[in-house]
GROMACS .gro file of C-alpha atoms in nm:
model
  410
    1UNK     CA    1   4.031  -2.403   0.041
    2UNK     CA    2   3.972  -2.665  -0.230
    3UNK     CA    3   3.743  -2.864  -0.001
    4UNK     CA    4   3.530  -2.554   0.059
    5UNK     CA    5   3.524  -2.487  -0.316
    6UNK     CA    6   3.411  -2.842  -0.389
    7UNK     CA    7   3.139  -2.826  -0.122
    8UNK     CA    8   3.015  -2.492  -0.255
    9UNK     CA    9   3.021  -2.633  -0.608
   10UNK     CA   10   2.818  -2.939  -0.506
   11UNK     CA   11   2.567  -2.724  -0.317
   12UNK     CA   12   2.524  -2.486  -0.611
   13UNK     CA   13   2.488  -2.780  -0.850
   14UNK     CA   14   2.216  -2.935  -0.634
   15UNK     CA   15   2.031  -2.604  -0.611
   16UNK     CA   16   2.051  -2.553  -0.989
   17UNK     CA   17   1.916  -2.906  -1.046
   18UNK     CA   18   1.623  -2.853  -0.809
   19UNK     CA   19   1.546  -2.513  -0.960
   20UNK     CA   20   1.556  -2.649  -1.316
   21UNK     CA   21   1.325  -2.937  -1.223
   22UNK     CA   22   1.081  -2.700  -1.058
   23UNK     CA   23   1.082  -2.463  -1.357
   24UNK     CA   24   1.029  -2.743  -1.611
   25UNK     CA   25   0.755  -2.902  -1.402
   26UNK     CA   26   0.577  -2.572  -1.346
   27UNK     CA   27   0.603  -2.475  -1.713
   28UNK     CA   28   0.469  -2.813  -1.830
   29UNK     CA   29   0.198  -2.821  -1.568
   30UNK     CA   30   0.088  -2.466  -1.642
   31UNK     CA   31   0.073  -2.534  -2.015
   32UNK     CA   32  -0.138  -2.850  -1.976
   33UNK     CA   33  -0.355  -2.682  -1.718
   34UNK     CA   34  -0.437  -2.397  -1.955
   35UNK     CA   35  -0.525  -2.639  -2.235
   36UNK     CA   36  -0.743  -2.852  -2.008
   37UNK     CA   37  -0.907  -2.548  -1.858
   38UNK     CA   38  -0.991  -2.410  -2.203
   39UNK     CA   39  -1.133  -2.750  -2.311
   40UNK     CA   40  -1.341  -2.782  -1.994
   41UNK     CA   41  -1.469  -2.427  -2.034
   42UNK     CA   42  -1.571  -2.497  -2.394
   43UNK     CA   43  -1.745  -2.822  -2.297
   44UNK     CA   44  -1.917  -2.652  -2.007
   45UNK     CA   45  -2.034  -2.366  -2.229
   46UNK     CA   46  -2.168  -2.614  -2.486
   47UNK     CA   47  -2.349  -2.816  -2.219
   48UNK     CA   48  -2.498  -2.504  -2.064
   49UNK     CA   49  -2.609  -2.379  -2.407
   50UNK     CA   50  -2.770  -2.716  -2.490
   51UNK     CA   51  -2.951  -2.740  -2.156
   52UNK     CA   52  -3.059  -2.378  -2.178
   53UNK     CA   53  -3.195  -2.417  -2.532
   54UNK     CA   54  -3.376  -2.741  -2.442
   55UNK     CA   55  -3.529  -2.590  -2.127
   56UNK     CA   56  -3.628  -2.273  -2.314
   57UNK     CA   57  -3.799  -2.482  -2.584
   58UNK     CA   58  -3.985  -2.687  -2.322
   59UNK     CA   59  -4.090  -2.375  -2.134
   60UNK     CA   60  -4.210  -2.208  -2.453
   61UNK     CA   61  -4.413  -2.519  -2.547
   62UNK     CA   62  -4.561  -2.531  -2.198
   63UNK     CA   63  -4.644  -2.161  -2.215
   64UNK     CA   64  -4.814  -2.216  -2.550
   65UNK     CA   65  -5.019  -2.506  -2.412
   66UNK     CA   66  -5.117  -2.303  -2.106
   67UNK     CA   67  -5.213  -2.007  -2.325
   68UNK     CA   68  -5.423  -2.234  -2.552
   69UNK     CA   69  -5.601  -2.393  -2.254
   70UNK     CA   70  -5.660  -2.052  -2.098
   71UNK     CA   71  -5.797  -1.924  -2.429
   72UNK     CA   72  -6.033  -2.222  -2.454
   73UNK     CA   73  -6.140  -2.175  -2.093
   74UNK     CA   74  -6.195  -1.803  -2.144
   75UNK     CA   75  -6.402  -1.878  -2.461
   76UNK     CA   76  -6.612  -2.128  -2.271
   77UNK     CA   77  -6.665  -1.881  -1.988
   78UNK     CA   78  -6.767  -1.615  -2.240
   79UNK     CA   79  -7.018  -1.859  -2.398
   80UNK     CA   80  -7.163  -1.938  -2.056
   81UNK     CA   81  -7.183  -1.569  -1.975
   82UNK     CA   82  -7.364  -1.502  -2.304
   83UNK     CA   83  -7.607  -1.789  -2.238
   84UNK     CA   84  -7.663  -1.661  -1.886
   85UNK     CA   85  -7.728  -1.310  -2.013
   86UNK     CA   86  -7.974  -1.439  -2.277
   87UNK     CA   87  -8.159  -1.649  -2.020
   88UNK     CA   88  -8.173  -1.354  -1.781
   89UNK     CA   89  -8.314  -1.137  -2.057
   90UNK     CA   90  -8.571  -1.404  -2.147
   91UNK     CA   91  -8.672  -1.445  -1.782
   92UNK     CA   92  -8.703  -1.069  -1.742
   93UNK     CA   93  -8.914  -1.040  -2.061
   94UNK     CA   94  -9.143  -1.328  -1.955
   95UNK     CA   95  -9.173  -1.172  -1.611
   96UNK     CA   96  -9.267  -0.838  -1.765
   97UNK     CA   97  -9.525  -1.013  -1.988
   98UNK     CA   98  -9.675  -1.192  -1.688
   99UNK     CA   99  -9.688  -0.867  -1.492
  100UNK     CA  100  -9.854  -0.692  -1.785
  101UNK     CA  101 -10.114  -0.974  -1.813
  102UNK     CA  102 -10.167  -0.960  -1.437
  103UNK     CA  103 -10.225  -0.588  -1.447
  104UNK     CA  104 -10.469  -0.619  -1.736
  105UNK     CA  105 -10.659  -0.900  -1.562
  106UNK     CA  106 -10.672  -0.703  -1.235
  107UNK     CA  107 -10.809  -0.401  -1.418
  108UNK     CA  108 -11.061  -0.619  -1.597
  109UNK     CA  109 -11.161  -0.790  -1.271
  110UNK     CA  110 -11.198  -0.460  -1.094
  111UNK     CA  111 -11.411  -0.327  -1.377
  112UNK     CA  112 -11.619  -0.639  -1.379
  113UNK     CA  113 -11.650  -0.633  -1.001
  114UNK     CA  114 -11.757  -0.270  -1.008
  115UNK     CA  115 -11.999  -0.330  -1.295
  116UNK     CA  116 -12.131  -0.653  -1.159
  117UNK     CA  117 -12.134  -0.579  -0.793
  118UNK     CA  118 -12.494  -0.471  -0.802
  119UNK     CA  119 -12.590  -0.794  -0.955
  120UNK     CA  120 -12.604  -1.060  -0.692
  121UNK     CA  121 -12.630  -1.324  -0.953
  122UNK     CA  122 -12.286  -1.251  -1.079
  123UNK     CA  123 -12.113  -1.244  -0.737
  124UNK     CA  124 -12.004  -1.597  -0.779
  125UNK     CA  125 -11.840  -1.513  -1.109
  126UNK     CA  126 -11.648  -1.224  -0.947
  127UNK     CA  127 -11.518  -1.449  -0.677
  128UNK     CA  128 -11.404  -1.692  -0.940
  129UNK     CA  129 -11.220  -1.416  -1.121
  130UNK     CA  130 -11.053  -1.310  -0.796
  131UNK     CA  131 -10.938  -1.666  -0.739
  132UNK     CA  132 -10.799  -1.673  -1.090
  133UNK     CA  133 -10.611  -1.351  -1.017
  134UNK     CA  134 -10.467  -1.500  -0.699
  135UNK     CA  135 -10.361  -1.810  -0.891
  136UNK     CA  136 -10.191  -1.594  -1.151
  137UNK     CA  137 -10.014  -1.397  -0.876
  138UNK     CA  138  -9.888  -1.719  -0.718
  139UNK     CA  139  -9.770  -1.847  -1.055
  140UNK     CA  140  -9.590  -1.517  -1.112
  141UNK     CA  141  -9.416  -1.543  -0.774
  142UNK     CA  142  -9.326  -1.904  -0.848
  143UNK     CA  143  -9.184  -1.796  -1.188
  144UNK     CA  144  -8.985  -1.518  -1.023
  145UNK     CA  145  -8.847  -1.761  -0.763
  146UNK     CA  146  -8.767  -2.013  -1.035
  147UNK     CA  147  -8.590  -1.743  -1.238
  148UNK     CA  148  -8.383  -1.647  -0.930
  149UNK     CA  149  -8.301  -2.014  -0.866
  150UNK     CA  150  -8.205  -2.058  -1.231
  151UNK     CA  151  -7.974  -1.757  -1.208
  152UNK     CA  152  -7.802  -1.890  -0.891
  153UNK     CA  153  -7.776  -2.232  -1.047
  154UNK     CA  154  -7.619  -2.083  -1.357
  155UNK     CA  155  -7.367  -1.888  -1.145
  156UNK     CA  156  -7.281  -2.203  -0.952
  157UNK     CA  157  -7.243  -2.397  -1.274
  158UNK     CA  158  -7.013  -2.134  -1.419
  159UNK     CA  159  -6.801  -2.127  -1.097
  160UNK     CA  160  -6.786  -2.507  -1.091
  161UNK     CA  161  -6.685  -2.519  -1.457
  162UNK     CA  162  -6.419  -2.257  -1.393
  163UNK     CA  163  -6.289  -2.448  -1.088
  164UNK     CA  164  -6.281  -2.776  -1.280
  165UNK     CA  165  -6.099  -2.608  -1.568
  166UNK     CA  166  -5.845  -2.453  -1.329
  167UNK     CA  167  -5.790  -2.785  -1.152
  168UNK     CA  168  -5.748  -2.958  -1.486
  169UNK     CA  169  -5.493  -2.697  -1.591
  170UNK     CA  170  -5.306  -2.732  -1.262
  171UNK     CA  171  -5.306  -3.110  -1.293
  172UNK     CA  172  -5.173  -3.089  -1.647
  173UNK     CA  173  -4.916  -2.832  -1.536
  174UNK     CA  174  -4.797  -3.057  -1.253
  175UNK     CA  175  -4.777  -3.358  -1.482
  176UNK     CA  176  -4.588  -3.159  -1.743
  177UNK     CA  177  -4.354  -3.018  -1.478
  178UNK     CA  178  -4.281  -3.369  -1.350
  179UNK     CA  179  -4.213  -3.487  -1.703
  180UNK     CA  180  -3.983  -3.189  -1.764
  181UNK     CA  181  -3.798  -3.251  -1.436
  182UNK     CA  182  -3.751  -3.618  -1.515
  183UNK     CA  183  -3.627  -3.533  -1.864
  184UNK     CA  184  -3.393  -3.270  -1.719
  185UNK     CA  185  -3.253  -3.522  -1.468
  186UNK     CA  186  -3.194  -3.770  -1.748
  187UNK     CA  187  -3.018  -3.506  -1.956
  188UNK     CA  188  -2.805  -3.402  -1.657
  189UNK     CA  189  -2.709  -3.764  -1.590
  190UNK     CA  190  -2.609  -3.804  -1.952
  191UNK     CA  191  -2.405  -3.482  -1.936
  192UNK     CA  192  -2.237  -3.595  -1.613
  193UNK     CA  193  -2.145  -3.927  -1.771
  194UNK     CA  194  -2.002  -3.752  -2.075
  195UNK     CA  195  -1.812  -3.512  -1.852
  196UNK     CA  196  -1.662  -3.793  -1.642
  197UNK     CA  197  -1.563  -3.978  -1.957
  198UNK     CA  198  -1.400  -3.664  -2.099
  199UNK     CA  199  -1.221  -3.595  -1.770
  200UNK     CA  200  -1.080  -3.949  -1.764
  201UNK     CA  201  -0.958  -3.910  -2.121
  202UNK     CA  202  -0.795  -3.577  -2.033
  203UNK     CA  203  -0.629  -3.734  -1.726
  204UNK     CA  204  -0.484  -4.013  -1.936
  205UNK     CA  205  -0.355  -3.761  -2.190
  206UNK     CA  206  -0.212  -3.550  -1.907
  207UNK     CA  207  -0.031  -3.851  -1.757
  208UNK     CA  208   0.123  -3.931  -2.094
  209UNK     CA  209   0.228  -3.569  -2.147
  210UNK     CA  210   0.370  -3.555  -1.794
  211UNK     CA  211   0.579  -3.866  -1.853
  212UNK     CA  212   0.709  -3.724  -2.180
  213UNK     CA  213   0.781  -3.388  -2.014
  214UNK     CA  214   0.961  -3.562  -1.726
  215UNK     CA  215   1.184  -3.748  -1.971
  216UNK     CA  216   1.258  -3.428  -2.161
  217UNK     CA  217   1.321  -3.244  -1.833
  218UNK     CA  218   1.569  -3.511  -1.722
  219UNK     CA  219   1.759  -3.480  -2.049
  220UNK     CA  220   1.756  -3.099  -2.030
  221UNK     CA  221   1.863  -3.118  -1.667
  222UNK     CA  222   2.160  -3.339  -1.743
  223UNK     CA  223   2.267  -3.103  -2.019
  224UNK     CA  224   2.225  -2.801  -1.789
  225UNK     CA  225   2.425  -2.974  -1.514
  226UNK     CA  226   2.706  -3.045  -1.757
  227UNK     CA  227   2.712  -2.683  -1.872
  228UNK     CA  228   2.700  -2.564  -1.512
  229UNK     CA  229   2.995  -2.783  -1.420
  230UNK     CA  230   3.199  -2.639  -1.705
  231UNK     CA  231   3.101  -2.284  -1.614
  232UNK     CA  232   3.180  -2.349  -1.245
  233UNK     CA  233   3.523  -2.480  -1.340
  234UNK     CA  234   3.597  -2.168  -1.544
  235UNK     CA  235   3.463  -1.941  -1.271
  236UNK     CA  236   3.673  -2.118  -1.008
  237UNK     CA  237   3.988  -2.066  -1.214
  238UNK     CA  238   3.900  -1.701  -1.265
  239UNK     CA  239   3.832  -1.659  -0.895
  240UNK     CA  240   4.167  -1.815  -0.806
  241UNK     CA  241   4.346  -1.573  -1.040
  242UNK     CA  242   4.150  -1.280  -0.897
  243UNK     CA  243   4.227  -1.398  -0.545
  244UNK     CA  244   4.599  -1.409  -0.616
  245UNK     CA  245   4.588  -1.058  -0.763
  246UNK     CA  246   4.388  -0.928  -0.471
  247UNK     CA  247   4.624  -1.093  -0.222
  248UNK     CA  248   4.924  -0.929  -0.389
  249UNK     CA  249   4.753  -0.590  -0.397
  250UNK     CA  250   4.650  -0.636  -0.034
  251UNK     CA  251   5.008  -0.710   0.073
  252UNK     CA  252   5.129  -0.403  -0.115
  253UNK     CA  253   4.860  -0.193   0.050
  254UNK     CA  254   4.958  -0.327   0.393
  255UNK     CA  255   5.323  -0.237   0.328
  256UNK     CA  256   5.218   0.110   0.214
  257UNK     CA  257   5.008   0.148   0.527
  258UNK     CA  258   5.301   0.048   0.749
  259UNK     CA  259   5.530   0.298   0.573
  260UNK     CA  260   5.265   0.570   0.602
  261UNK     CA  261   5.223   0.492   0.972
  262UNK     CA  262   5.599   0.521   1.029
  263UNK     CA  263   5.611   0.852   0.841
  264UNK     CA  264   5.317   0.980   1.035
  265UNK     CA  265   5.476   0.885   1.367
  266UNK     CA  266   5.801   1.059   1.265
  267UNK     CA  267   5.615   1.374   1.162
  268UNK     CA  268   5.415   1.366   1.481
  269UNK     CA  269   5.737   1.345   1.683
  270UNK     CA  270   5.884   1.643   1.494
  271UNK     CA  271   5.566   1.839   1.555
  272UNK     CA  272   5.582   1.758   1.927
  273UNK     CA  273   5.943   1.880   1.946
  274UNK     CA  274   5.857   2.200   1.762
  275UNK     CA  275   5.563   2.255   1.993
  276UNK     CA  276   5.782   2.213   2.302
  277UNK     CA  277   6.041   2.454   2.159
  278UNK     CA  278   5.770   2.708   2.084
  279UNK     CA  279   5.635   2.681   2.439
  280UNK     CA  280   5.987   2.732   2.577
  281UNK     CA  281   6.040   3.044   2.364
  282UNK     CA  282   5.702   3.178   2.474
  283UNK     CA  283   5.804   3.139   2.838
  284UNK     CA  284   6.141   3.311   2.769
  285UNK     CA  285   5.963   3.601   2.594
  286UNK     CA  286   5.729   3.638   2.890
  287UNK     CA  287   6.028   3.655   3.128
  288UNK     CA  288   6.198   3.921   2.913
  289UNK     CA  289   5.879   4.127   2.899
  290UNK     CA  290   5.863   4.108   3.278
  291UNK     CA  291   6.227   4.230   3.305
  292UNK     CA  292   6.150   4.520   3.065
  293UNK     CA  293   5.853   4.613   3.281
  294UNK     CA  294   6.076   4.612   3.592
  295UNK     CA  295   6.338   4.835   3.419
  296UNK     CA  296   6.069   5.076   3.308
  297UNK     CA  297   5.933   5.094   3.662
  298UNK     CA  298   6.289   5.164   3.796
  299UNK     CA  299   6.327   5.442   3.538
  300UNK     CA  300   6.001   5.598   3.643
  301UNK     CA  301   6.102   5.572   4.009
  302UNK     CA  302   6.441   5.742   3.940
  303UNK     CA  303   6.271   6.019   3.741
  304UNK     CA  304   6.034   6.082   4.031
  305UNK     CA  305   6.332   6.093   4.276
  306UNK     CA  306   6.512   6.351   4.050
  307UNK     CA  307   6.200   6.566   4.040
  308UNK     CA  308   6.176   6.550   4.420
  309UNK     CA  309   6.546   6.655   4.453
  310UNK     CA  310   6.490   6.949   4.219
  311UNK     CA  311   6.187   7.058   4.416
  312UNK     CA  312   6.392   7.038   4.741
  313UNK     CA  313   6.668   7.246   4.583
  314UNK     CA  314   6.426   7.517   4.479
  315UNK     CA  315   6.268   7.520   4.823
  316UNK     CA  316   6.609   7.558   4.995
  317UNK     CA  317   6.703   7.842   4.765
  318UNK     CA  318   6.389   8.029   4.852
  319UNK     CA  319   6.427   7.972   5.226
  320UNK     CA  320   6.799   8.050   5.275
  321UNK     CA  321   6.826   8.349   5.053
  322UNK     CA  322   7.078   8.435   4.792
  323UNK     CA  323   7.397   8.404   4.998
  324UNK     CA  324   7.305   8.109   5.190
  325UNK     CA  325   7.162   7.977   4.878
  326UNK     CA  326   7.486   8.050   4.694
  327UNK     CA  327   7.693   7.885   4.967
  328UNK     CA  328   7.455   7.600   4.997
  329UNK     CA  329   7.433   7.587   4.621
  330UNK     CA  330   7.809   7.559   4.592
  331UNK     CA  331   7.799   7.286   4.851
  332UNK     CA  332   7.500   7.114   4.710
  333UNK     CA  333   7.572   7.168   4.344
  334UNK     CA  334   7.840   6.912   4.344
  335UNK     CA  335   7.621   6.655   4.519
  336UNK     CA  336   7.323   6.739   4.304
  337UNK     CA  337   7.525   6.731   3.988
  338UNK     CA  338   7.675   6.403   4.090
  339UNK     CA  339   7.334   6.267   4.180
  340UNK     CA  340   7.190   6.397   3.856
  341UNK     CA  341   7.482   6.258   3.660
  342UNK     CA  342   7.455   5.923   3.832
  343UNK     CA  343   7.079   5.931   3.782
  344UNK     CA  344   7.123   6.026   3.416
  345UNK     CA  345   7.375   5.750   3.373
  346UNK     CA  346   7.144   5.500   3.536
  347UNK     CA  347   6.860   5.630   3.326
  348UNK     CA  348   7.068   5.604   3.009
  349UNK     CA  349   7.174   5.253   3.097
  350UNK     CA  350   6.815   5.164   3.177
  351UNK     CA  351   6.702   5.313   2.845
  352UNK     CA  352   6.973   5.121   2.662
  353UNK     CA  353   6.878   4.805   2.847
  354UNK     CA  354   6.512   4.878   2.772
  355UNK     CA  355   6.590   4.928   2.404
  356UNK     CA  356   6.786   4.604   2.407
  357UNK     CA  357   6.498   4.430   2.577
  358UNK     CA  358   6.254   4.580   2.328
  359UNK     CA  359   6.474   4.467   2.039
  360UNK     CA  360   6.497   4.120   2.192
  361UNK     CA  361   6.122   4.120   2.246
  362UNK     CA  362   6.054   4.227   1.885
  363UNK     CA  363   6.300   3.971   1.758
  364UNK     CA  364   6.147   3.703   1.973
  365UNK     CA  365   5.801   3.808   1.859
  366UNK     CA  366   5.915   3.775   1.500
  367UNK     CA  367   6.065   3.439   1.582
  368UNK     CA  368   5.745   3.341   1.760
  369UNK     CA  369   5.541   3.452   1.457
  370UNK     CA  370   5.772   3.260   1.229
  371UNK     CA  371   5.749   2.959   1.457
  372UNK     CA  372   5.370   3.005   1.471
  373UNK     CA  373   5.346   3.016   1.091
  374UNK     CA  374   5.578   2.716   1.077
  375UNK     CA  375   5.363   2.538   1.333
  376UNK     CA  376   5.049   2.621   1.137
  377UNK     CA  377   5.212   2.500   0.819
  378UNK     CA  378   5.322   2.183   0.992
  379UNK     CA  379   4.974   2.142   1.141
  380UNK     CA  380   4.827   2.171   0.792
  381UNK     CA  381   5.083   1.920   0.673
  382UNK     CA  382   4.996   1.697   0.967
  383UNK     CA  383   4.625   1.723   0.886
  384UNK     CA  384   4.697   1.636   0.525
  385UNK     CA  385   4.908   1.342   0.638
  386UNK     CA  386   4.630   1.232   0.874
  387UNK     CA  387   4.380   1.252   0.590
  388UNK     CA  388   4.614   1.052   0.368
  389UNK     CA  389   4.657   0.800   0.647
  390UNK     CA  390   4.280   0.777   0.696
  391UNK     CA  391   4.224   0.725   0.325
  392UNK     CA  392   4.497   0.459   0.321
  393UNK     CA  393   4.334   0.289   0.619
  394UNK     CA  394   3.994   0.296   0.447
  395UNK     CA  395   4.150   0.157   0.133
  396UNK     CA  396   4.319  -0.115   0.336
  397UNK     CA  397   3.993  -0.201   0.514
  398UNK     CA  398   3.808  -0.211   0.182
  399UNK     CA  399   4.070  -0.442   0.034
  400UNK     CA  400   4.051  -0.664   0.342
  401UNK     CA  401   3.670  -0.683   0.311
  402UNK     CA  402   3.702  -0.766  -0.060
  403UNK     CA  403   3.954  -1.037   0.020
  404UNK     CA  404   3.728  -1.173   0.296
  405UNK     CA  405   3.430  -1.184   0.058
  406UNK     CA  406   3.643  -1.360  -0.200
  407UNK     CA  407   3.757  -1.615   0.057
  408UNK     CA  408   3.398  -1.672   0.172
  409UNK     CA  409   3.278  -1.706  -0.190
  410UNK     CA  410   3.550  -1.958  -0.262
   0.00000   0.00000   0.00000
């Protein structure tokens, strides 16, 4: 018993030590983890805010530069468009002037040709004027072609200027993007270095805190083990006292159960004897009722024989007449009276015997009822005793289970 108690004590002590270590380690680790996690979250939020603000500033500056360049380009395009429109208007006005001069000269030449056609001397002059008109027409066509060429050239110049401006903007945008990417990479490298440095510092601090927590946990564990040993000693003494009390109560319960079993067996034997006696009396009552039935049947048979004799007597009296009947009556009266007397005597004895049998039957019925009530009462008593015995058995089983649990716990 004491060896089992010592083994159980050692096992419980080991489990308590392991559980205390695990709780202290988890508590310390969780506390440091929360602190480190909060610090890392703050550092991360600061780094993200710095990078975001720097990138937003760079993007805004780039957007401003792009908007300024686009404004300059749009102003230049508007200037070119205004110049192109003015040149087109000038070309159109010069073309209209040339057309108006051409029309006037044609009208003048036609008038001169019509007025001078009858003069042969002036034919040469008319031809010269026609040649001049043709030269003017060719010059006008050349001017129109040149104006169209100038317009196409101006459109091409504007498109080329626009393309060069767009390419210049794209080149500047690419260069600025590369510069921003390189600056961002440098900033990220710096942030990574700072983060690694901070993580190393936190790891060193965590190692120091873990060593301190381990030392404190060892001290707390030793103190807890000492307290557990004292409490286990007190609990063992209490359990021994409880075990002794339970053993004594269990022995008393076992003795009570044995006594109750003996009483129950004795009562069961008495009940069996009473049941056998009751069955015997029932059989005797049945036999007496059968005898009473036989006596009643004999009485009925004798009464029927007397009635038959009386009927025979009356028949003989009618057949023989008065004298013969008187003589026969004198002769037969004695026999009939004797037969009737003997029959009456037998009938009286049978009635007396029947009354006796009926009295015995009623008495036996009363005895049977009394025995039945006694049997019922004893059955109720037996049921009550059985219930008491069952409750005592349950109580004994419960005490045995309690004792077994106590033995297993010890």
